[in-house]
XYZ file of C-alpha atoms in Angstrom:
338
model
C -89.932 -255.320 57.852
C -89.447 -251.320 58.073
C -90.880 -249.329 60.882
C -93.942 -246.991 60.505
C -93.126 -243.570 59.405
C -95.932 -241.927 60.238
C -98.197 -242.122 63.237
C -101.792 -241.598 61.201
C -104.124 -243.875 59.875
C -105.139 -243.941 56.246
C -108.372 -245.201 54.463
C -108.229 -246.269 51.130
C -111.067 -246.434 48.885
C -110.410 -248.577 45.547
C -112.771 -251.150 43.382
C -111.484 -252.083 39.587
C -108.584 -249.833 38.819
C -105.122 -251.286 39.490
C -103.490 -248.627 37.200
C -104.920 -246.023 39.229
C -104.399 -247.687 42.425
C -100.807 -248.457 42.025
C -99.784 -244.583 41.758
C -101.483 -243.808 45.151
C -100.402 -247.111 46.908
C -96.711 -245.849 45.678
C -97.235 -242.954 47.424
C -98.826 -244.712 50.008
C -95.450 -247.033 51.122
C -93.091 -244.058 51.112
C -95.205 -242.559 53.617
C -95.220 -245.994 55.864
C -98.307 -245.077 58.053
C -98.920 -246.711 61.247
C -102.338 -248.359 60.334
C -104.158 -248.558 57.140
C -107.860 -249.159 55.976
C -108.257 -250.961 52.933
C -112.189 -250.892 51.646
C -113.425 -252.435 48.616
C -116.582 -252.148 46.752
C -117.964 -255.435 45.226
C -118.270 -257.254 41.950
C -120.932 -255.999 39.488
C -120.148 -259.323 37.713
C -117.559 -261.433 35.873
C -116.208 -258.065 34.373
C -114.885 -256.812 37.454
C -113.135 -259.879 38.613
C -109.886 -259.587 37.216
C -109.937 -255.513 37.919
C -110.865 -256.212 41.886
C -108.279 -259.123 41.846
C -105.307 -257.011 40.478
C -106.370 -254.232 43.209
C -105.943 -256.235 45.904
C -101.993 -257.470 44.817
C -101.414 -254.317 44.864
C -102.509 -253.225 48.087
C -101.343 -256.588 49.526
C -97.509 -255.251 48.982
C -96.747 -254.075 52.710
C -93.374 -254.172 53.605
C -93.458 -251.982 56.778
C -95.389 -252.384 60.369
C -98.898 -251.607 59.993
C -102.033 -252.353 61.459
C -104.424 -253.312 58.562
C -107.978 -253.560 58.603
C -110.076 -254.493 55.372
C -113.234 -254.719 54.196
C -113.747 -256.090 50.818
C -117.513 -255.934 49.915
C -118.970 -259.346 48.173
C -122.065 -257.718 46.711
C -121.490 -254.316 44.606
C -123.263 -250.787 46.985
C -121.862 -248.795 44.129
C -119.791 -245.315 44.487
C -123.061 -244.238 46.786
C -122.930 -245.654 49.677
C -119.614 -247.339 49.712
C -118.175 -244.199 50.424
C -119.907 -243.138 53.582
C -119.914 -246.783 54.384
C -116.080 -247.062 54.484
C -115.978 -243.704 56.352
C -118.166 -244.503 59.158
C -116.309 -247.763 59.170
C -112.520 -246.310 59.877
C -113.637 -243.873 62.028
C -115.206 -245.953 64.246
C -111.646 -247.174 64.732
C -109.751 -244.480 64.758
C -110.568 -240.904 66.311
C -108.760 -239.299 63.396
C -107.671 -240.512 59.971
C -106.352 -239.869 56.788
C -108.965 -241.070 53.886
C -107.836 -241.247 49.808
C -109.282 -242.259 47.167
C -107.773 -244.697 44.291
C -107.174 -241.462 41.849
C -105.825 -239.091 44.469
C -102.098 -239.358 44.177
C -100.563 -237.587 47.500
C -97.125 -235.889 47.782
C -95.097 -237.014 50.426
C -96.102 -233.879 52.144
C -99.778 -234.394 52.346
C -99.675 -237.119 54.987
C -97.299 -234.860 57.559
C -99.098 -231.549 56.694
C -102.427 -233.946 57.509
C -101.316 -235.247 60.481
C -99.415 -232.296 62.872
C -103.171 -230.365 61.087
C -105.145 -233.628 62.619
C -103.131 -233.407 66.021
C -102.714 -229.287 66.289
C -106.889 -228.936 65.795
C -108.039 -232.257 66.972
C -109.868 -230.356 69.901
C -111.057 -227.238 68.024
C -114.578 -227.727 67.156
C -114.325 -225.064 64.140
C -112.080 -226.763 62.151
C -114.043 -229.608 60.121
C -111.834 -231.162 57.779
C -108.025 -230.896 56.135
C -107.839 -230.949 52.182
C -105.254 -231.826 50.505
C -106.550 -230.315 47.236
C -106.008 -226.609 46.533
C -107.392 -225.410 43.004
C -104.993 -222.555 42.707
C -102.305 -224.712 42.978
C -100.265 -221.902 45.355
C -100.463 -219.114 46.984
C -97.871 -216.862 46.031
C -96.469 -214.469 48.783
C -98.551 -216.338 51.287
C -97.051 -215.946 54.685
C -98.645 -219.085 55.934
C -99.147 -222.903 54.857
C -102.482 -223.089 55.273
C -105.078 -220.782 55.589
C -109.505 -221.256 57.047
C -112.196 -221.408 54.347
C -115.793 -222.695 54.019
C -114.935 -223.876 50.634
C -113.036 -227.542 50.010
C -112.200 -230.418 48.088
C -112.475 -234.036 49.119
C -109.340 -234.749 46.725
C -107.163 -236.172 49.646
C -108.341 -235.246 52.935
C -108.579 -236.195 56.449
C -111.203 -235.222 59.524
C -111.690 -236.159 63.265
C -114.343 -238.864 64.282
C -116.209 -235.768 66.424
C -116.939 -234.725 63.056
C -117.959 -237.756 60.951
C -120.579 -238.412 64.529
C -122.353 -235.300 63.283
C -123.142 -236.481 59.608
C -126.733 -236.786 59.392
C -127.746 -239.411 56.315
C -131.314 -238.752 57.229
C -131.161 -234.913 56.085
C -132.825 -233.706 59.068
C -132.394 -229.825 58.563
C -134.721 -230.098 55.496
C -137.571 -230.556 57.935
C -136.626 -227.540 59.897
C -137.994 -224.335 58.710
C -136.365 -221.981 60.717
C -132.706 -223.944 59.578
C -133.759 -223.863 55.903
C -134.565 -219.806 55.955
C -131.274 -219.802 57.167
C -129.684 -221.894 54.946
C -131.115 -220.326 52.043
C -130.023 -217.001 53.224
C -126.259 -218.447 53.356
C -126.455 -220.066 50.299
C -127.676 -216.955 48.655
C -124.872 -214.966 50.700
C -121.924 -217.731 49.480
C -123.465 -218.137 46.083
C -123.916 -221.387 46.554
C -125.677 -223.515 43.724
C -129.116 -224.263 44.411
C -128.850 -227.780 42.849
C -126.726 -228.430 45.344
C -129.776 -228.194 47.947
C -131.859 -230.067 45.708
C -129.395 -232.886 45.806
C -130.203 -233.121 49.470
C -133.762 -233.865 48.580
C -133.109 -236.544 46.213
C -130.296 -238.098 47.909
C -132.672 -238.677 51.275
C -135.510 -239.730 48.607
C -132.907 -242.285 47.102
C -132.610 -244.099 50.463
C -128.843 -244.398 49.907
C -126.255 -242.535 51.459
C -124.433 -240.154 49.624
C -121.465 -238.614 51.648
C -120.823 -235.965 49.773
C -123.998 -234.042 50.073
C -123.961 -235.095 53.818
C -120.664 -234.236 54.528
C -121.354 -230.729 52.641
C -124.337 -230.517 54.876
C -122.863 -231.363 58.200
C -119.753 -228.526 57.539
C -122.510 -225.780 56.572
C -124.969 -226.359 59.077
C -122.536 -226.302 61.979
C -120.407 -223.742 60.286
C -117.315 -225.397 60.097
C -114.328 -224.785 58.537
C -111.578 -226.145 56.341
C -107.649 -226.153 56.566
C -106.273 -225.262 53.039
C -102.440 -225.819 52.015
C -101.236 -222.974 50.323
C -99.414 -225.384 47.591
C -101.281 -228.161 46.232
C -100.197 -231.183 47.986
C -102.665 -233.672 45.607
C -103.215 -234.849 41.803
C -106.388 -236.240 40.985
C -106.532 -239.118 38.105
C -110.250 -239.128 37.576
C -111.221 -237.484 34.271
C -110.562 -240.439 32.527
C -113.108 -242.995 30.533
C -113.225 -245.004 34.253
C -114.202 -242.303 36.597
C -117.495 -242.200 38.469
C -118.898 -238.054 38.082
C -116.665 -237.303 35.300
C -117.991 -238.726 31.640
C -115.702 -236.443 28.874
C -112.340 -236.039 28.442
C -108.939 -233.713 29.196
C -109.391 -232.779 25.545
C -112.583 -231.659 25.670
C -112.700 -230.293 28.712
C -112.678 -226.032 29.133
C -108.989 -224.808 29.675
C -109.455 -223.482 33.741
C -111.249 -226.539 34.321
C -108.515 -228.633 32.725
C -105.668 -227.415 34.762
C -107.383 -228.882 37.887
C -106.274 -232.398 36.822
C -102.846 -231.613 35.676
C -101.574 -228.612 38.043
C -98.202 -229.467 39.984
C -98.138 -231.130 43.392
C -95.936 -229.517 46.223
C -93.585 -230.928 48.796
C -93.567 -228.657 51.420
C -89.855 -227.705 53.165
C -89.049 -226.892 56.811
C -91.462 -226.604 59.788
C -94.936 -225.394 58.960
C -95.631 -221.877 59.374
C -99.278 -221.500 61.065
C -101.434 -218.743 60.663
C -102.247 -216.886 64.231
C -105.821 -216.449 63.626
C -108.426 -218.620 63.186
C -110.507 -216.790 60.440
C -111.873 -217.659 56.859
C -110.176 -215.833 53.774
C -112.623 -214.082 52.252
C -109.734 -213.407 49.356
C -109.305 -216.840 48.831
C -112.807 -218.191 48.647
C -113.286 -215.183 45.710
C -110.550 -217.012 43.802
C -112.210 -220.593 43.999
C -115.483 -219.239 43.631
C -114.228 -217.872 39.939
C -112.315 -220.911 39.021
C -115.792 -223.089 39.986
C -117.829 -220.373 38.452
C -119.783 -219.703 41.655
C -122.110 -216.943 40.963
C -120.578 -216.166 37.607
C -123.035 -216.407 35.468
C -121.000 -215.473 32.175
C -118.098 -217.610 33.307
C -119.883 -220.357 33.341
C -121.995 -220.004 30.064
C -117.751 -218.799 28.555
C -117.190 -222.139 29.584
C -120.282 -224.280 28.207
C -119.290 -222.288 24.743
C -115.860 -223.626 25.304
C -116.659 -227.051 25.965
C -119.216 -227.406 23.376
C -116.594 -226.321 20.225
C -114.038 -228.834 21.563
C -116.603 -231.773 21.362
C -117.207 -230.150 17.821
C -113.894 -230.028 16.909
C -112.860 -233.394 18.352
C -116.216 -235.114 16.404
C -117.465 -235.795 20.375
C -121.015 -236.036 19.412
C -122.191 -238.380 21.773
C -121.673 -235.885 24.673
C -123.195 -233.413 23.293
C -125.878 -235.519 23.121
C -125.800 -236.171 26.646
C -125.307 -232.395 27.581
C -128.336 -231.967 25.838
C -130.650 -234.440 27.747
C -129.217 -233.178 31.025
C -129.662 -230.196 30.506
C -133.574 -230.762 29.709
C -133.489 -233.366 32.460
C -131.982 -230.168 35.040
C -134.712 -227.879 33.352
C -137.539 -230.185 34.691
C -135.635 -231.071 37.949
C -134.530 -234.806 37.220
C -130.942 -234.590 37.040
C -128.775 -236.638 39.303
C -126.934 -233.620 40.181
C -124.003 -235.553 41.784
């Protein structure tokens, strides 16, 4: 039995996808953390048996010293609420941890970068979260590894138990009209999308807990901040025919938004050069806000012209089909938005 290599904790989110799984556990075992949390959603039936089964052999392939926890789910919660379930669940272990997903394949990188970011700002109330994820792939002529923004990706990433406390599934800042002229102001400000407030609404009308729209809330209405790599230190597996909020394909999918699944992963060299000031960059949050197409209007309809002759071209009618109902269903206001 090997020794830990690193002193972090890392959650593990996985159901039905051993394929998946297997490239982040890989990455996983090099790294060696010191404890690990292993959650599992449930069966939906017979189907998923064999998918949930082969999952667990491979997470069951420890060969170093590790505290494991594990909570495999008998009943199926679905993608919303397992996630904020799981969450909640690690950190009330742990006062900082590292959390991944079964199609977010780490470099060895991420999980040192995460934890001296997890111990340097563990006390430093502005910093909300570490990604993993950066969507320009590198920052040339960056003098820093990491730079503050307000914009992130839950691709890899890893947070402090003072900030998962402050989630609030219950949405209260919709009820608060002096916080909502604010936060309209800001979003107008950042350009963010207005679905993405509407989401709010109809995730606290669902009932269920969905952890992205609360985590987005939380990191807004307490102005917090995220710690960026400057290289990409993540690969995400999910636009494939299994993933949960992705339905097309690589083929079909518009060129800028393609290279977000298939841009290089870094391994970072030498001690980590931090950045003396804690302050967002403005220059980089431009940059993401054009590859997202926030508040580019004629980016994003470029892009919908894009997407639309590839599903031609590639005889992808059925999702054009689809397009077209959710696009009517987001005209009247009864799209699922996440």
């Amino acid at each position: 039995m090997q020794p830990y290599k690193t002193d972090v904790a890392v959650l593990i989110l996985f159901f039905n996808r051993p394929d998946h799984l297997s490239k982040v556990f890989a990455e996983v075992r090099k790294a060696r953390p010191s404890k690990l949390f292993l959650y599992q959603d449930g069966p939906r039936g017979e189907r998923d048996m064999a998918g949930i089964e082969a999952c667990r052999r491979v997470v069951e392939n420890i060969d170093w010293e590790c505290d494991v926890q594990r909570l495999y789910q008998e009943r199926n919660y679905g993608c919303d609420p397992s996630e904020y379930i799981s969450q909640k669940w690690a950190f009330s272990f742990v006062d900082k941890c590292i959390v991944l997903e079964d199609d977010d394949v780490p470099s060895q990188s991420f999980f040192t970068f995460c934890k001296e970011m997890l111990d340097r700002y563990e006390n430093d109330e502005r910093i909300w979260m570490i990604a993993g994820f950066n969507p320009e792939e590198q920052l040339k002529d960056y003098p820093y590894d990491y730079l503050f923004t307000s914009v992130f990706s839950i691709w890899g990433w890893a947070s402090w138990r003072r900030v998962i406390d402050k989630w609030e599934p219950g949405y209260p800042f919709l009820d608060d009209r002096t916080a909502m002229r604010q936060l309209r102001k800001i979003m107008h400000q950042r350009r963010y999308c207005e679905d993405t407030l509407r989401a709010c609404y109809d995730h606290r009308a669902s009932g269920k807990e969905y952890y992205e729209t609360i985590f987005w809330a939380s990191m807004v209405m307490n102005s917090g901040l995220a710690i960026m790599p400057s290289h990409n230190l993540i690969n995400n597996l999910g636009a494939t025919d299994g993933s949960t909020h992705y339905t097309g394909s690589l083929q079909t999918m518009p060129r800028r938004l393609r290279r977000l699944f298939t841009m290089q992963r870094f391994e970072l060299e030498g001690e980590l050069k931090h950045p003396p000031y804690v302050i967002e960059d403005v220059d980089f949050k431009e940059q993401v806000y054009r590859t997202y197409a926030y508040g580019h209007r004629w980016i994003k309809f470029g892009r919908s012209m894009e997407e639309l002759v590839l599903n031609l071209r590639y005889g992808n009618f059925a999702h054009i089909g689809r397009s077209i109902v959710n696009r009517i269903r987001k005209i009247f206001g009864k799209d699922s938005h996440w």
